[in-house]
Amino acid sequence: MKPQSFGRPRRHYRVIDSTNERGRALALAGAPSGTVVTADEQTGGRGRRGRTWSAPPGKALLCSAILRPLGSEHALLPLAVPLAVCETAESLAPVECELKWPNDIWLDGMKLGGVLIEAQPPEWAVIGVGLNVAIGPEEFPADLRHPATSLRHGVAVEDALAALVERLDGWVAADRERVVAEFSRRDALRGRRVEWQSAGGTAGAGAGVADGIDERGNLVVVDEEDERHSLGSGEVQLAVRDA
Ligand code: BTN
């Protein structure tokens, strides 16, 4: 069965706590696959690992899309969605995006966007995307963990949404090989020194050089003893050490 395309129905809010929070509530209430929640402004925007996500009103794409059901064919969804975001950005402005595993979108080494997927398998996933569209350099908070940037080039947030939902349709349905190949092509970590810490899994802590993405979508890191580690995105917190 062909899944419902993303973008309809759409609920838009001028101000909301978090589009992901609203998306979760709608998913729990049975909203159909394809439903999208957008907002001009979030008062409690969520990032990964319990962080916050903020953006000046009207200057970022703040979007959460419901996918249901959530099957084994979506195992690489956390890598597929950032690919859709990269293509969205590149369709609107003369830019080339890279990806910092698992799902940060980078432009010129700075963070352009992020993805937060919250799921209740096998029923649904809420795919949250934040994409900095028209934020001036002076508008980013000074204390960001990683420098941020914005698409600019006169791009409109509504155009970014239209481009994103179209590309989500393709990437959410993409097969594993295509996702791994395209993510590898955009991999900003390959060859760079990274450190990881366990984030609830069995991965422990360690350091080494990133050596690409494996077929499970895990990050491969080679340590000083030449041992290869396959790190799952839910299991580790990662830091780039030579950035
Ligand atoms: C990250 O990089 O940590 C992920 C950031 C995801 C932010 C988006 S903005 C729209 C959606 N609603 C939220 O509360 N979070 C996501």
PDB file of C-alpha atoms and ligand atoms in Angstrom:
ATOM      1  CA  MET A   1       0.000   0.000   0.000  1.00  0.00           C
ATOM      2  CA  LYS A   2       1.380   3.419  -0.973  1.00  0.00           C
ATOM      3  CA  PRO A   3       1.763   5.554   2.161  1.00  0.00           C
ATOM      4  CA  GLN A   4      -0.067   8.841   2.483  1.00  0.00           C
ATOM      5  CA  SER A   5       2.125  11.743   1.258  1.00  0.00           C
ATOM      6  CA  PHE A   6       3.408  14.169   3.863  1.00  0.00           C
ATOM      7  CA  GLY A   7       1.852  17.607   4.209  1.00  0.00           C
ATOM      8  CA  ARG A   8      -1.853  16.904   4.535  1.00  0.00           C
ATOM      9  CA  PRO A   9      -3.644  17.518   6.782  1.00  0.00           C
ATOM     10  CA  ARG A  10      -1.597  20.441   8.094  1.00  0.00           C
ATOM     11  CA  ARG A  11      -1.991  22.236  11.415  1.00  0.00           C
ATOM     12  CA  HIS A  12      -0.187  25.545  11.661  1.00  0.00           C
ATOM     13  CA  TYR A  13       0.284  27.489  14.889  1.00  0.00           C
ATOM     14  CA  ARG A  14       1.581  31.010  15.379  1.00  0.00           C
ATOM     15  CA  VAL A  15       3.012  29.994  18.756  1.00  0.00           C
ATOM     16  CA  ILE A  16       3.165  26.513  20.257  1.00  0.00           C
ATOM     17  CA  ASP A  17       5.257  24.783  22.908  1.00  0.00           C
ATOM     18  CA  SER A  18       6.697  22.175  20.543  1.00  0.00           C
ATOM     19  CA  THR A  19       5.479  20.887  17.184  1.00  0.00           C
ATOM     20  CA  ASN A  20       6.780  17.457  18.209  1.00  0.00           C
ATOM     21  CA  GLU A  21       4.703  17.572  21.386  1.00  0.00           C
ATOM     22  CA  ARG A  22       1.607  18.467  19.337  1.00  0.00           C
ATOM     23  CA  GLY A  23       2.516  15.789  16.797  1.00  0.00           C
ATOM     24  CA  ARG A  24       2.723  13.166  19.563  1.00  0.00           C
ATOM     25  CA  ALA A  25      -0.696  14.149  20.900  1.00  0.00           C
ATOM     26  CA  LEU A  26      -2.177  13.943  17.398  1.00  0.00           C
ATOM     27  CA  ALA A  27      -0.494  10.593  16.737  1.00  0.00           C
ATOM     28  CA  LEU A  28      -1.837   9.201  20.005  1.00  0.00           C
ATOM     29  CA  ALA A  29      -5.296  10.452  19.012  1.00  0.00           C
ATOM     30  CA  GLY A  30      -5.047   8.546  15.720  1.00  0.00           C
ATOM     31  CA  ALA A  31      -4.107  11.306  13.245  1.00  0.00           C
ATOM     32  CA  PRO A  32      -3.310   9.862   9.802  1.00  0.00           C
ATOM     33  CA  SER A  33       0.125   9.319   8.343  1.00  0.00           C
ATOM     34  CA  GLY A  34       1.207  12.436   6.485  1.00  0.00           C
ATOM     35  CA  THR A  35      -0.198  14.884   9.046  1.00  0.00           C
ATOM     36  CA  VAL A  36       2.116  17.847   9.524  1.00  0.00           C
ATOM     37  CA  VAL A  37       2.329  20.317  12.398  1.00  0.00           C
ATOM     38  CA  THR A  38       4.152  23.613  11.813  1.00  0.00           C
ATOM     39  CA  ALA A  39       4.666  26.762  13.852  1.00  0.00           C
ATOM     40  CA  ASP A  40       6.103  30.253  13.473  1.00  0.00           C
ATOM     41  CA  GLU A  41       7.484  30.009  16.990  1.00  0.00           C
ATOM     42  CA  GLN A  42       8.055  27.395  19.685  1.00  0.00           C
ATOM     43  CA  THR A  43       8.260  28.187  23.384  1.00  0.00           C
ATOM     44  CA  GLY A  44       9.535  24.711  24.326  1.00  0.00           C
ATOM     45  CA  GLY A  45      11.247  23.422  21.198  1.00  0.00           C
ATOM     46  CA  ARG A  46      12.966  20.113  21.863  1.00  0.00           C
ATOM     47  CA  GLY A  47      16.349  18.913  20.653  1.00  0.00           C
ATOM     48  CA  ARG A  48      18.015  15.542  20.995  1.00  0.00           C
ATOM     49  CA  ARG A  49      19.189  14.295  24.383  1.00  0.00           C
ATOM     50  CA  GLY A  50      16.844  16.564  26.323  1.00  0.00           C
ATOM     51  CA  ARG A  51      18.313  19.745  24.862  1.00  0.00           C
ATOM     52  CA  THR A  52      16.239  22.732  23.843  1.00  0.00           C
ATOM     53  CA  TRP A  53      15.837  24.100  20.327  1.00  0.00           C
ATOM     54  CA  SER A  54      15.094  27.756  19.779  1.00  0.00           C
ATOM     55  CA  ALA A  55      14.725  30.047  16.772  1.00  0.00           C
ATOM     56  CA  PRO A  56      13.476  33.617  16.271  1.00  0.00           C
ATOM     57  CA  PRO A  57       9.788  33.714  15.184  1.00  0.00           C
ATOM     58  CA  GLY A  58       9.136  33.101  11.494  1.00  0.00           C
ATOM     59  CA  LYS A  59      12.763  32.515  10.563  1.00  0.00           C
ATOM     60  CA  ALA A  60      13.095  28.750  10.782  1.00  0.00           C
ATOM     61  CA  LEU A  61      11.156  25.805   9.463  1.00  0.00           C
ATOM     62  CA  LEU A  62       9.682  24.125  12.555  1.00  0.00           C
ATOM     63  CA  CYS A  63       7.870  21.035  11.437  1.00  0.00           C
ATOM     64  CA  SER A  64       6.721  17.661  12.753  1.00  0.00           C
ATOM     65  CA  ALA A  65       5.295  14.975  10.494  1.00  0.00           C
ATOM     66  CA  ILE A  66       3.443  11.825  11.491  1.00  0.00           C
ATOM     67  CA  LEU A  67       4.415   8.512   9.922  1.00  0.00           C
ATOM     68  CA  ARG A  68       2.279   5.442  10.575  1.00  0.00           C
ATOM     69  CA  PRO A  69       2.591   2.535  10.804  1.00  0.00           C
ATOM     70  CA  LEU A  70       6.270   2.325  11.679  1.00  0.00           C
ATOM     71  CA  GLY A  71       7.692  -0.881  10.237  1.00  0.00           C
ATOM     72  CA  SER A  72      11.046  -2.612   9.938  1.00  0.00           C
ATOM     73  CA  GLU A  73      11.424  -0.918   6.526  1.00  0.00           C
ATOM     74  CA  HIS A  74      11.885   2.333   8.466  1.00  0.00           C
ATOM     75  CA  ALA A  75      14.878   1.104  10.463  1.00  0.00           C
ATOM     76  CA  LEU A  76      17.124   3.790   8.946  1.00  0.00           C
ATOM     77  CA  LEU A  77      14.570   6.596   9.297  1.00  0.00           C
ATOM     78  CA  PRO A  78      16.942   8.642  11.551  1.00  0.00           C
ATOM     79  CA  LEU A  79      19.443   8.739   8.671  1.00  0.00           C
ATOM     80  CA  ALA A  80      16.900   9.068   5.854  1.00  0.00           C
ATOM     81  CA  VAL A  81      15.226  12.200   7.223  1.00  0.00           C
ATOM     82  CA  PRO A  82      18.416  14.323   7.337  1.00  0.00           C
ATOM     83  CA  LEU A  83      18.999  13.352   3.699  1.00  0.00           C
ATOM     84  CA  ALA A  84      15.603  14.851   2.873  1.00  0.00           C
ATOM     85  CA  VAL A  85      16.592  18.010   4.770  1.00  0.00           C
ATOM     86  CA  CYS A  86      19.895  18.318   2.869  1.00  0.00           C
ATOM     87  CA  GLU A  87      18.114  17.996  -0.462  1.00  0.00           C
ATOM     88  CA  THR A  88      15.509  20.532   0.663  1.00  0.00           C
ATOM     89  CA  ALA A  89      18.207  23.095   1.464  1.00  0.00           C
ATOM     90  CA  GLU A  90      20.067  22.428  -1.780  1.00  0.00           C
ATOM     91  CA  SER A  91      16.886  22.774  -3.839  1.00  0.00           C
ATOM     92  CA  LEU A  92      16.330  26.287  -2.505  1.00  0.00           C
ATOM     93  CA  ALA A  93      19.791  27.844  -2.329  1.00  0.00           C
ATOM     94  CA  PRO A  94      23.251  27.339  -3.866  1.00  0.00           C
ATOM     95  CA  VAL A  95      24.592  25.331  -0.931  1.00  0.00           C
ATOM     96  CA  GLU A  96      26.054  21.880  -0.315  1.00  0.00           C
ATOM     97  CA  CYS A  97      25.159  20.203   2.949  1.00  0.00           C
ATOM     98  CA  GLU A  98      26.954  17.557   4.950  1.00  0.00           C
ATOM     99  CA  LEU A  99      25.726  15.306   7.722  1.00  0.00           C
ATOM    100  CA  LYS A 100      27.143  14.778  11.162  1.00  0.00           C
ATOM    101  CA  TRP A 101      25.988  11.330  12.179  1.00  0.00           C
ATOM    102  CA  PRO A 102      23.363  10.597  13.227  1.00  0.00           C
ATOM    103  CA  ASN A 103      21.214  13.538  12.194  1.00  0.00           C
ATOM    104  CA  ASP A 104      22.760  16.999  12.298  1.00  0.00           C
ATOM    105  CA  ILE A 105      22.683  18.926   9.043  1.00  0.00           C
ATOM    106  CA  TRP A 106      25.853  20.964   8.525  1.00  0.00           C
ATOM    107  CA  LEU A 107      26.648  23.775   6.152  1.00  0.00           C
ATOM    108  CA  ASP A 108      30.255  24.985   6.030  1.00  0.00           C
ATOM    109  CA  GLY A 109      30.928  23.090   9.280  1.00  0.00           C
ATOM    110  CA  MET A 110      28.081  24.856  11.110  1.00  0.00           C
ATOM    111  CA  LYS A 111      24.726  23.483  12.157  1.00  0.00           C
ATOM    112  CA  LEU A 112      21.980  24.317   9.680  1.00  0.00           C
ATOM    113  CA  GLY A 113      19.328  22.011  11.042  1.00  0.00           C
ATOM    114  CA  GLY A 114      18.496  19.035  13.200  1.00  0.00           C
ATOM    115  CA  VAL A 115      16.097  16.121  13.371  1.00  0.00           C
ATOM    116  CA  LEU A 116      14.310  14.708  16.397  1.00  0.00           C
ATOM    117  CA  ILE A 117      12.288  11.536  15.855  1.00  0.00           C
ATOM    118  CA  GLU A 118       9.997  10.379  18.636  1.00  0.00           C
ATOM    119  CA  ALA A 119       8.316   7.058  18.063  1.00  0.00           C
ATOM    120  CA  GLN A 120       5.956   4.474  19.429  1.00  0.00           C
ATOM    121  CA  PRO A 121       6.782   1.460  17.276  1.00  0.00           C
ATOM    122  CA  PRO A 122       5.081  -0.224  15.531  1.00  0.00           C
ATOM    123  CA  GLU A 123       2.315   2.370  15.572  1.00  0.00           C
ATOM    124  CA  TRP A 124       3.819   5.733  14.691  1.00  0.00           C
ATOM    125  CA  ALA A 125       6.769   8.104  14.529  1.00  0.00           C
ATOM    126  CA  VAL A 126       6.783  11.875  14.818  1.00  0.00           C
ATOM    127  CA  ILE A 127       9.504  13.250  12.560  1.00  0.00           C
ATOM    128  CA  GLY A 128      10.599  16.636  13.896  1.00  0.00           C
ATOM    129  CA  VAL A 129      12.692  18.895  11.687  1.00  0.00           C
ATOM    130  CA  GLY A 130      14.208  22.250  12.552  1.00  0.00           C
ATOM    131  CA  LEU A 131      15.855  24.075   9.636  1.00  0.00           C
ATOM    132  CA  ASN A 132      17.387  27.528  10.053  1.00  0.00           C
ATOM    133  CA  VAL A 133      16.106  29.481   7.053  1.00  0.00           C
ATOM    134  CA  ALA A 134      16.502  33.232   7.548  1.00  0.00           C
ATOM    135  CA  ILE A 135      18.280  33.698  10.870  1.00  0.00           C
ATOM    136  CA  GLY A 136      21.002  36.337  10.937  1.00  0.00           C
ATOM    137  CA  PRO A 137      24.376  35.416  12.502  1.00  0.00           C
ATOM    138  CA  GLU A 138      23.753  37.878  15.346  1.00  0.00           C
ATOM    139  CA  GLU A 139      20.431  36.213  16.204  1.00  0.00           C
ATOM    140  CA  PHE A 140      21.928  32.905  17.366  1.00  0.00           C
ATOM    141  CA  PRO A 141      22.536  32.548  21.103  1.00  0.00           C
ATOM    142  CA  ALA A 142      26.203  33.066  22.040  1.00  0.00           C
ATOM    143  CA  ASP A 143      26.394  29.878  24.119  1.00  0.00           C
ATOM    144  CA  LEU A 144      25.549  27.291  21.453  1.00  0.00           C
ATOM    145  CA  ARG A 145      27.402  23.961  21.766  1.00  0.00           C
ATOM    146  CA  HIS A 146      28.212  24.081  18.087  1.00  0.00           C
ATOM    147  CA  PRO A 147      28.204  27.161  15.788  1.00  0.00           C
ATOM    148  CA  ALA A 148      24.968  27.543  13.836  1.00  0.00           C
ATOM    149  CA  THR A 149      24.138  28.958  10.441  1.00  0.00           C
ATOM    150  CA  SER A 150      21.136  29.637   8.285  1.00  0.00           C
ATOM    151  CA  LEU A 151      20.165  29.095   4.649  1.00  0.00           C
ATOM    152  CA  ARG A 152      19.472  32.771   3.807  1.00  0.00           C
ATOM    153  CA  HIS A 153      19.554  33.611  -0.003  1.00  0.00           C
ATOM    154  CA  GLY A 154      16.033  35.050   0.408  1.00  0.00           C
ATOM    155  CA  VAL A 155      14.493  31.622   0.996  1.00  0.00           C
ATOM    156  CA  ALA A 156      10.948  31.646   2.438  1.00  0.00           C
ATOM    157  CA  VAL A 157       9.955  29.261   5.240  1.00  0.00           C
ATOM    158  CA  GLU A 158       6.820  28.168   3.328  1.00  0.00           C
ATOM    159  CA  ASP A 159       8.946  27.193   0.328  1.00  0.00           C
ATOM    160  CA  ALA A 160      11.180  25.194   2.638  1.00  0.00           C
ATOM    161  CA  LEU A 161       8.149  23.301   3.958  1.00  0.00           C
ATOM    162  CA  ALA A 162       6.892  22.513   0.448  1.00  0.00           C
ATOM    163  CA  ALA A 163      10.319  21.214  -0.550  1.00  0.00           C
ATOM    164  CA  LEU A 164      10.718  19.190   2.634  1.00  0.00           C
ATOM    165  CA  VAL A 165       7.419  17.308   2.497  1.00  0.00           C
ATOM    166  CA  GLU A 166       8.088  16.337  -1.103  1.00  0.00           C
ATOM    167  CA  ARG A 167      11.531  14.983  -0.261  1.00  0.00           C
ATOM    168  CA  LEU A 168      10.322  13.211   2.873  1.00  0.00           C
ATOM    169  CA  ASP A 169       7.964  11.172   0.692  1.00  0.00           C
ATOM    170  CA  GLY A 170      10.937   9.821  -1.236  1.00  0.00           C
ATOM    171  CA  TRP A 171      13.442   9.328   1.561  1.00  0.00           C
ATOM    172  CA  VAL A 172      11.076   7.714   4.066  1.00  0.00           C
ATOM    173  CA  ALA A 173      10.345   5.016   1.484  1.00  0.00           C
ATOM    174  CA  ALA A 174      13.974   4.653   0.350  1.00  0.00           C
ATOM    175  CA  ASP A 175      15.688   1.291   0.690  1.00  0.00           C
ATOM    176  CA  ARG A 176      18.530   0.697   3.119  1.00  0.00           C
ATOM    177  CA  GLU A 177      21.304   0.561   0.506  1.00  0.00           C
ATOM    178  CA  ARG A 178      20.337   3.931  -0.934  1.00  0.00           C
ATOM    179  CA  VAL A 179      20.167   5.572   2.486  1.00  0.00           C
ATOM    180  CA  VAL A 180      23.568   4.219   3.547  1.00  0.00           C
ATOM    181  CA  ALA A 181      25.181   5.166   0.216  1.00  0.00           C
ATOM    182  CA  GLU A 182      23.860   8.708   0.205  1.00  0.00           C
ATOM    183  CA  PHE A 183      24.570   9.265   3.888  1.00  0.00           C
ATOM    184  CA  SER A 184      28.129   8.046   3.331  1.00  0.00           C
ATOM    185  CA  ARG A 185      28.547  10.523   0.494  1.00  0.00           C
ATOM    186  CA  ARG A 186      27.587  13.358   2.842  1.00  0.00           C
ATOM    187  CA  ASP A 187      29.371  12.019   5.929  1.00  0.00           C
ATOM    188  CA  ALA A 188      31.178  14.958   7.591  1.00  0.00           C
ATOM    189  CA  LEU A 189      32.806  12.759  10.249  1.00  0.00           C
ATOM    190  CA  ARG A 190      34.797  10.336   8.112  1.00  0.00           C
ATOM    191  CA  GLY A 191      38.480  10.604   8.966  1.00  0.00           C
ATOM    192  CA  ARG A 192      37.865  12.822  11.977  1.00  0.00           C
ATOM    193  CA  ARG A 193      38.752  12.111  15.606  1.00  0.00           C
ATOM    194  CA  VAL A 194      35.703  11.479  17.736  1.00  0.00           C
ATOM    195  CA  GLU A 195      35.003  10.486  21.323  1.00  0.00           C
ATOM    196  CA  TRP A 196      31.931   8.670  22.508  1.00  0.00           C
ATOM    197  CA  GLN A 197      30.260   8.097  25.812  1.00  0.00           C
ATOM    198  CA  SER A 198      27.600   5.566  26.618  1.00  0.00           C
ATOM    199  CA  ALA A 199      24.105   6.973  26.637  1.00  0.00           C
ATOM    200  CA  GLY A 200      22.317   4.044  28.222  1.00  0.00           C
ATOM    201  CA  GLY A 201      23.539   1.236  25.968  1.00  0.00           C
ATOM    202  CA  THR A 202      26.478  -1.131  26.295  1.00  0.00           C
ATOM    203  CA  ALA A 203      28.895   0.908  24.174  1.00  0.00           C
ATOM    204  CA  GLY A 204      31.019   2.163  27.085  1.00  0.00           C
ATOM    205  CA  ALA A 205      33.298   5.074  26.277  1.00  0.00           C
ATOM    206  CA  GLY A 206      36.112   5.421  23.780  1.00  0.00           C
ATOM    207  CA  ALA A 207      37.842   7.453  21.114  1.00  0.00           C
ATOM    208  CA  GLY A 208      39.133   6.929  17.609  1.00  0.00           C
ATOM    209  CA  VAL A 209      38.783   7.955  13.998  1.00  0.00           C
ATOM    210  CA  ALA A 210      35.382   7.814  12.302  1.00  0.00           C
ATOM    211  CA  ASP A 211      35.393   5.381   9.384  1.00  0.00           C
ATOM    212  CA  GLY A 212      31.957   5.681   7.862  1.00  0.00           C
ATOM    213  CA  ILE A 213      28.490   4.213   8.314  1.00  0.00           C
ATOM    214  CA  ASP A 214      27.729   0.477   8.290  1.00  0.00           C
ATOM    215  CA  GLU A 215      24.694  -1.293   6.830  1.00  0.00           C
ATOM    216  CA  ARG A 216      22.798  -0.901  10.115  1.00  0.00           C
ATOM    217  CA  GLY A 217      23.291   2.866  10.004  1.00  0.00           C
ATOM    218  CA  ASN A 218      25.778   2.698  12.882  1.00  0.00           C
ATOM    219  CA  LEU A 219      28.885   4.868  12.999  1.00  0.00           C
ATOM    220  CA  VAL A 220      32.110   2.879  12.647  1.00  0.00           C
ATOM    221  CA  VAL A 221      35.038   4.160  14.719  1.00  0.00           C
ATOM    222  CA  VAL A 222      38.551   2.685  14.642  1.00  0.00           C
ATOM    223  CA  ASP A 223      40.447   3.062  17.909  1.00  0.00           C
ATOM    224  CA  GLU A 224      44.204   3.230  18.522  1.00  0.00           C
ATOM    225  CA  GLU A 225      44.435  -0.585  18.780  1.00  0.00           C
ATOM    226  CA  ASP A 226      42.847  -0.788  15.328  1.00  0.00           C
ATOM    227  CA  GLU A 227      39.685  -2.214  16.836  1.00  0.00           C
ATOM    228  CA  ARG A 228      36.487  -1.336  14.997  1.00  0.00           C
ATOM    229  CA  HIS A 229      33.472  -0.200  17.008  1.00  0.00           C
ATOM    230  CA  SER A 230      29.947  -0.036  15.567  1.00  0.00           C
ATOM    231  CA  LEU A 231      28.071   2.641  17.500  1.00  0.00           C
ATOM    232  CA  GLY A 232      24.268   2.885  17.517  1.00  0.00           C
ATOM    233  CA  SER A 233      22.769   6.359  17.578  1.00  0.00           C
ATOM    234  CA  GLY A 234      20.603   5.598  20.605  1.00  0.00           C
ATOM    235  CA  GLU A 235      23.553   4.193  22.527  1.00  0.00           C
ATOM    236  CA  VAL A 236      26.190   6.905  22.450  1.00  0.00           C
ATOM    237  CA  GLN A 237      26.765  10.580  22.822  1.00  0.00           C
ATOM    238  CA  LEU A 238      29.401  11.756  20.371  1.00  0.00           C
ATOM    239  CA  ALA A 239      31.900  14.613  20.365  1.00  0.00           C
ATOM    240  CA  VAL A 240      34.142  15.661  17.468  1.00  0.00           C
ATOM    241  CA  ARG A 241      37.613  16.294  18.814  1.00  0.00           C
ATOM    242  CA  ASP A 242      39.471  17.825  15.892  1.00  0.00           C
ATOM    243  CA  ALA A 243      36.797  20.339  14.955  1.00  0.00           C
TER     244      ALA A 243
HETATM  245  C1  BTN B   1      18.573  18.441  17.412  1.00  0.00           C
HETATM  246  O1  BTN B   1      19.416  18.786  16.589  1.00  0.00           O
HETATM  247  O2  BTN B   1      18.848  18.303  18.618  1.00  0.00           O
HETATM  248  C2  BTN B   1      17.176  18.196  16.936  1.00  0.00           C
HETATM  249  C3  BTN B   1      16.387  19.470  16.839  1.00  0.00           C
HETATM  250  C4  BTN B   1      14.972  19.274  16.348  1.00  0.00           C
HETATM  251  C5  BTN B   1      14.165  20.544  16.444  1.00  0.00           C
HETATM  252  C6  BTN B   1      12.820  20.431  15.802  1.00  0.00           C
HETATM  253  S1  BTN B   1      12.039  21.996  15.608  1.00  0.00           S
HETATM  254  C7  BTN B   1      10.540  21.222  15.163  1.00  0.00           C
HETATM  255  C8  BTN B   1      10.387  19.994  16.051  1.00  0.00           C
HETATM  256  N1  BTN B   1       9.738  20.342  17.292  1.00  0.00           N
HETATM  257  C9  BTN B   1      10.546  20.237  18.343  1.00  0.00           C
HETATM  258  O3  BTN B   1      10.233  20.486  19.516  1.00  0.00           O
HETATM  259  N2  BTN B   1      11.745  19.794  17.948  1.00  0.00           N
HETATM  260  C10 BTN B   1      11.785  19.565  16.517  1.00  0.00           C
END
